CSV table of C-alpha atoms in Angstrom, one decimal:
chain,number,residue,atom,x,y,z
A,1,UNK,CA,34.8,-17.8,134.4
A,2,UNK,CA,37.5,-19.5,132.5
A,3,UNK,CA,35.9,-19.6,129.0
A,4,UNK,CA,38.7,-17.5,127.4
A,5,UNK,CA,41.6,-19.3,129.1
A,6,UNK,CA,40.7,-23.0,128.5
A,7,UNK,CA,42.6,-24.6,125.6
A,8,UNK,CA,44.8,-21.5,125.0
A,9,UNK,CA,48.5,-22.0,124.5
A,10,UNK,CA,50.4,-19.8,126.9
A,11,UNK,CA,54.1,-19.3,126.8
A,12,UNK,CA,55.7,-18.1,130.1
A,13,UNK,CA,59.3,-17.0,130.6
A,14,UNK,CA,60.8,-17.0,134.0
A,15,UNK,CA,58.6,-19.9,134.9
A,16,UNK,CA,60.9,-21.7,137.3
A,17,UNK,CA,59.8,-19.9,140.4
A,18,UNK,CA,57.8,-17.0,141.9
A,19,UNK,CA,55.3,-15.2,139.7
A,20,UNK,CA,55.9,-17.2,136.6
A,21,UNK,CA,55.4,-20.5,138.3
A,22,UNK,CA,52.3,-19.3,140.1
A,23,UNK,CA,50.8,-18.1,136.8
A,24,UNK,CA,51.6,-21.5,135.2
A,25,UNK,CA,49.8,-23.4,137.9
A,26,UNK,CA,46.7,-21.2,137.8
A,27,UNK,CA,46.4,-21.0,134.0
A,28,UNK,CA,46.9,-24.8,133.6
A,29,UNK,CA,44.3,-25.4,136.3
A,30,UNK,CA,41.9,-23.2,134.2
A,31,UNK,CA,42.6,-25.4,131.1
A,32,UNK,CA,45.4,-23.7,129.3
A,33,UNK,CA,48.3,-25.5,127.6
A,34,UNK,CA,51.4,-23.9,129.3
A,35,UNK,CA,54.8,-23.8,127.8
A,36,UNK,CA,57.4,-23.1,130.5
A,37,UNK,CA,60.7,-21.4,129.8
A,38,UNK,CA,63.5,-20.7,132.3
A,39,UNK,CA,67.3,-21.4,132.7
A,40,UNK,CA,66.8,-23.8,135.6
A,41,UNK,CA,65.7,-26.9,133.6
A,42,UNK,CA,65.2,-29.1,136.7
A,43,UNK,CA,62.7,-26.6,138.1
A,44,UNK,CA,60.6,-26.2,135.0
A,45,UNK,CA,60.7,-30.0,134.3
A,46,UNK,CA,59.4,-30.6,137.9
A,47,UNK,CA,56.7,-28.0,137.5
A,48,UNK,CA,55.6,-29.4,134.1
A,49,UNK,CA,55.4,-32.9,135.7
A,50,UNK,CA,53.4,-31.5,138.6
A,51,UNK,CA,50.9,-29.8,136.2
A,52,UNK,CA,50.6,-33.0,134.1
A,53,UNK,CA,50.0,-35.1,137.2
A,54,UNK,CA,47.2,-32.8,138.2
A,55,UNK,CA,45.5,-33.3,134.8
A,56,UNK,CA,46.9,-30.3,133.0
A,57,UNK,CA,49.0,-29.8,129.9
A,58,UNK,CA,52.5,-28.5,130.1
A,59,UNK,CA,55.8,-28.5,128.3
A,60,UNK,CA,59.2,-27.2,129.5
A,61,UNK,CA,62.0,-25.8,127.4
A,62,UNK,CA,65.3,-24.6,128.9
A,63,UNK,CA,65.4,-20.9,128.0
A,64,UNK,CA,67.8,-18.1,128.6
A,65,UNK,CA,66.0,-14.9,127.6
A,66,UNK,CA,69.2,-13.1,126.8
A,67,UNK,CA,69.6,-15.5,123.8
A,68,UNK,CA,67.3,-14.7,120.9
A,69,UNK,CA,67.5,-18.2,119.6
A,70,UNK,CA,66.3,-19.6,122.9
A,71,UNK,CA,63.1,-17.5,122.8
A,72,UNK,CA,62.5,-18.5,119.2
A,73,UNK,CA,62.8,-22.2,120.2
A,74,UNK,CA,60.5,-21.7,123.2
A,75,UNK,CA,57.7,-20.2,121.2
A,76,UNK,CA,58.2,-22.5,118.2
A,77,UNK,CA,58.0,-25.5,120.5
A,78,UNK,CA,54.7,-24.4,121.8
A,79,UNK,CA,53.4,-23.9,118.3
A,80,UNK,CA,54.7,-27.3,117.1
A,81,UNK,CA,53.1,-29.2,120.1
A,82,UNK,CA,49.8,-27.3,120.4
A,83,UNK,CA,49.3,-25.8,117.0
A,84,UNK,CA,49.5,-22.1,117.9
A,85,UNK,CA,50.5,-19.5,120.4
A,86,UNK,CA,47.7,-17.5,122.0
A,87,UNK,CA,49.6,-15.7,124.8
A,88,UNK,CA,53.2,-14.8,125.6
A,89,UNK,CA,53.9,-13.7,129.2
A,90,UNK,CA,57.3,-11.9,129.3
A,91,UNK,CA,57.9,-12.5,133.0
A,92,UNK,CA,61.6,-13.2,133.3
A,93,UNK,CA,63.4,-10.5,135.2
A,94,UNK,CA,66.2,-9.7,137.7
A,95,UNK,CA,66.5,-6.9,140.2
A,96,UNK,CA,70.1,-6.4,141.6
A,97,UNK,CA,69.4,-3.0,143.1
A,98,UNK,CA,72.3,-0.7,144.0
A,99,UNK,CA,73.1,3.0,144.1
A,100,UNK,CA,74.7,4.3,140.9
A,101,UNK,CA,77.8,5.5,142.7
A,102,UNK,CA,78.7,1.8,143.6
A,103,UNK,CA,79.3,1.3,139.8
A,104,UNK,CA,77.8,-2.2,139.5
A,105,UNK,CA,78.2,-1.9,135.7
A,106,UNK,CA,78.0,-5.6,135.1
A,107,UNK,CA,74.6,-5.7,136.9
A,108,UNK,CA,73.4,-2.7,134.8
A,109,UNK,CA,74.2,-4.7,131.7
A,110,UNK,CA,72.5,-7.8,133.1
A,111,UNK,CA,69.3,-5.9,133.8
A,112,UNK,CA,69.2,-4.4,130.3
A,113,UNK,CA,69.8,-7.8,128.8
A,114,UNK,CA,67.2,-9.7,130.8
A,115,UNK,CA,64.5,-7.1,131.6
A,116,UNK,CA,64.5,-5.2,128.4
A,117,UNK,CA,66.2,-7.2,125.6
A,118,UNK,CA,64.6,-10.4,126.9
A,119,UNK,CA,61.2,-8.8,126.5
A,120,UNK,CA,62.0,-7.7,123.0
A,121,UNK,CA,63.4,-11.1,122.0
A,122,UNK,CA,60.1,-12.7,123.3
A,123,UNK,CA,58.1,-10.2,121.2
A,124,UNK,CA,60.2,-11.0,118.1
A,125,UNK,CA,59.6,-14.7,118.6
A,126,UNK,CA,55.9,-14.4,119.0
A,127,UNK,CA,54.9,-11.8,116.6
A,128,UNK,CA,55.3,-13.7,113.3
A,129,UNK,CA,52.9,-16.4,114.6
A,130,UNK,CA,50.4,-13.9,116.0
A,131,UNK,CA,50.3,-11.6,113.0
A,132,UNK,CA,49.8,-14.6,110.8
A,133,UNK,CA,46.9,-15.8,113.0
A,134,UNK,CA,45.5,-12.2,113.3
A,135,UNK,CA,45.2,-12.9,117.0
A,136,UNK,CA,47.2,-13.2,120.2
A,137,UNK,CA,48.0,-11.5,123.5
A,138,UNK,CA,51.4,-10.3,124.8
A,139,UNK,CA,51.7,-9.7,128.5
A,140,UNK,CA,54.8,-7.8,129.6
A,141,UNK,CA,55.8,-7.5,133.2
A,142,UNK,CA,56.9,-4.1,134.4
A,143,UNK,CA,56.8,-3.0,138.0
A,144,UNK,CA,55.8,-0.2,140.4
A,145,UNK,CA,59.4,0.7,139.9
A,146,UNK,CA,58.4,1.3,136.2
A,147,UNK,CA,56.3,4.2,137.6
A,148,UNK,CA,58.3,5.4,140.5
A,149,UNK,CA,62.0,5.4,141.6
A,150,UNK,CA,63.3,4.5,145.0
A,151,UNK,CA,66.7,4.1,146.6
A,152,UNK,CA,69.0,2.0,144.4
A,153,UNK,CA,66.4,1.5,141.7
A,154,UNK,CA,67.7,3.8,138.9
A,155,UNK,CA,68.8,1.2,136.4
A,156,UNK,CA,66.2,-1.3,137.3
A,157,UNK,CA,63.5,1.4,137.0
A,158,UNK,CA,64.9,2.5,133.7
A,159,UNK,CA,64.4,-1.1,132.3
A,160,UNK,CA,60.9,-1.2,133.7
A,161,UNK,CA,60.0,2.2,132.3
A,162,UNK,CA,61.3,1.0,129.0
A,163,UNK,CA,59.1,-2.1,129.1
A,164,UNK,CA,56.1,0.2,129.5
A,165,UNK,CA,57.2,2.3,126.5
A,166,UNK,CA,57.7,-0.8,124.3
A,167,UNK,CA,54.3,-2.2,125.4
A,168,UNK,CA,52.5,1.0,124.5
A,169,UNK,CA,54.2,1.1,121.1
A,170,UNK,CA,53.3,-2.6,120.6
A,171,UNK,CA,49.7,-1.9,121.5
A,172,UNK,CA,49.4,0.8,118.9
A,173,UNK,CA,51.1,-1.1,116.1
A,174,UNK,CA,49.3,-4.4,116.8
A,175,UNK,CA,45.7,-3.1,116.8
A,176,UNK,CA,45.2,-3.9,113.1
A,177,UNK,CA,46.2,-7.5,113.8
A,178,UNK,CA,43.7,-8.0,116.7
A,179,UNK,CA,46.7,-8.7,119.0
A,180,UNK,CA,46.1,-7.6,122.6
A,181,UNK,CA,48.7,-6.2,124.9
A,182,UNK,CA,48.9,-6.0,128.7
A,183,UNK,CA,51.5,-4.4,131.0
A,184,UNK,CA,51.4,-5.8,134.6
A,185,UNK,CA,53.2,-3.7,137.2
A,186,UNK,CA,53.5,-5.5,140.5
A,187,UNK,CA,54.3,-3.9,143.8
A,188,UNK,CA,55.9,-5.8,146.7
A,189,UNK,CA,55.5,-9.5,145.9
A,190,UNK,CA,57.3,-12.2,147.9
A,191,UNK,CA,59.5,-14.0,145.4
A,192,UNK,CA,63.2,-14.9,144.9
A,193,UNK,CA,63.8,-11.5,143.1
A,194,UNK,CA,65.4,-9.9,146.2
A,195,UNK,CA,68.1,-12.7,146.2
A,196,UNK,CA,69.6,-11.0,143.1
A,197,UNK,CA,70.6,-8.0,145.2
A,198,UNK,CA,74.3,-8.2,146.0
A,199,UNK,CA,74.6,-5.0,148.0
A,200,UNK,CA,73.8,-6.3,151.5
A,201,UNK,CA,72.5,-3.1,153.0
A,202,UNK,CA,70.1,-2.6,150.1
A,203,UNK,CA,69.1,-6.2,150.1
A,204,UNK,CA,68.3,-6.2,153.9
A,205,UNK,CA,66.2,-3.0,153.6
A,206,UNK,CA,64.2,-4.4,150.8
A,207,UNK,CA,63.8,-7.9,152.3
A,208,UNK,CA,62.6,-6.3,155.6
A,209,UNK,CA,60.0,-4.2,153.8
A,210,UNK,CA,58.7,-6.9,151.4
A,211,UNK,CA,58.6,-9.3,154.4
A,212,UNK,CA,56.3,-7.0,156.2
A,213,UNK,CA,53.9,-5.9,153.4
A,214,UNK,CA,54.5,-8.2,150.4
A,215,UNK,CA,51.8,-10.3,148.9
A,216,UNK,CA,52.2,-13.9,147.5
A,217,UNK,CA,53.0,-14.6,143.9
A,218,UNK,CA,49.5,-16.0,143.4
A,219,UNK,CA,48.3,-12.4,143.4
A,220,UNK,CA,50.2,-11.8,140.1
A,221,UNK,CA,48.7,-15.0,138.7
A,222,UNK,CA,45.2,-13.8,139.3
A,223,UNK,CA,45.9,-10.5,137.6
A,224,UNK,CA,47.2,-12.4,134.5
A,225,UNK,CA,44.2,-14.7,134.4
A,226,UNK,CA,41.9,-11.7,134.6
A,227,UNK,CA,43.5,-10.0,131.7
A,228,UNK,CA,43.6,-13.1,129.5
A,229,UNK,CA,40.0,-14.1,130.4
A,230,UNK,CA,38.4,-10.9,129.0
A,231,UNK,CA,36.7,-11.3,125.6
A,232,UNK,CA,38.9,-11.0,122.6
A,233,UNK,CA,37.4,-7.6,121.8
A,234,UNK,CA,38.6,-6.2,125.1
A,235,UNK,CA,42.2,-5.5,126.0
A,236,UNK,CA,43.2,-4.8,129.6
A,237,UNK,CA,46.2,-2.7,128.6
A,238,UNK,CA,47.7,-2.0,132.1
A,239,UNK,CA,47.4,-3.4,135.6
A,240,UNK,CA,49.2,-1.7,138.5
A,241,UNK,CA,48.8,-3.5,141.8
A,242,UNK,CA,50.3,-3.2,145.2
A,243,UNK,CA,49.8,-4.6,148.7
A,244,UNK,CA,47.2,-2.4,150.4
A,245,UNK,CA,49.9,-1.5,153.0
A,246,UNK,CA,52.5,-0.4,150.4
A,247,UNK,CA,53.1,3.3,150.5
A,248,UNK,CA,55.5,3.7,147.5
């Protein structure tokens, strides 16, 4: 059923590839107006054109989630074009895994800026509209790494644990406004995320593993659609999914 997806305005960060692009395609096919945000303008422009050519509705806005003004522009553009924002999917993220002893301090800062502050900036952009509407839905993307740690994941996991904490606080505070919240924690998914790993030994180990057991990005898209499609009086607060073959 797509009754609760059709005609909704859904803003997606990190929409240029992987899970964000897959979610955009699926939600647009189900009748949503999708507003695509990412740094790679050429990719989101191409994706928006693809969706429109297929009969859907899409808008692209070049967005760097480390810039609060960019998130505000992304959300406000969706509201200006479609009249409201119904869902925000805070999907943008990076994963340059490395052991702490290698002191990749710049990468630690990047993960905090993108994975945590980017989510907070998205929330800050969407909440004024959603609280005024007394409705809305914020989907924050965590990870299995937001539940468990593994080799080289200390800082990445810290950002994803933090996303879960922020999401639970948001859930509690937004209940009076009828705003739903969902945390989605993917396991091994085949995306470009592993390309962010600069430590070659860590990258190879993760690429080998995900190559063996990983599921396609469309798996994430189906989880998002499930959470959004539930009736407005039901909030799917957390989804944790893994490939069946994943042990971690």
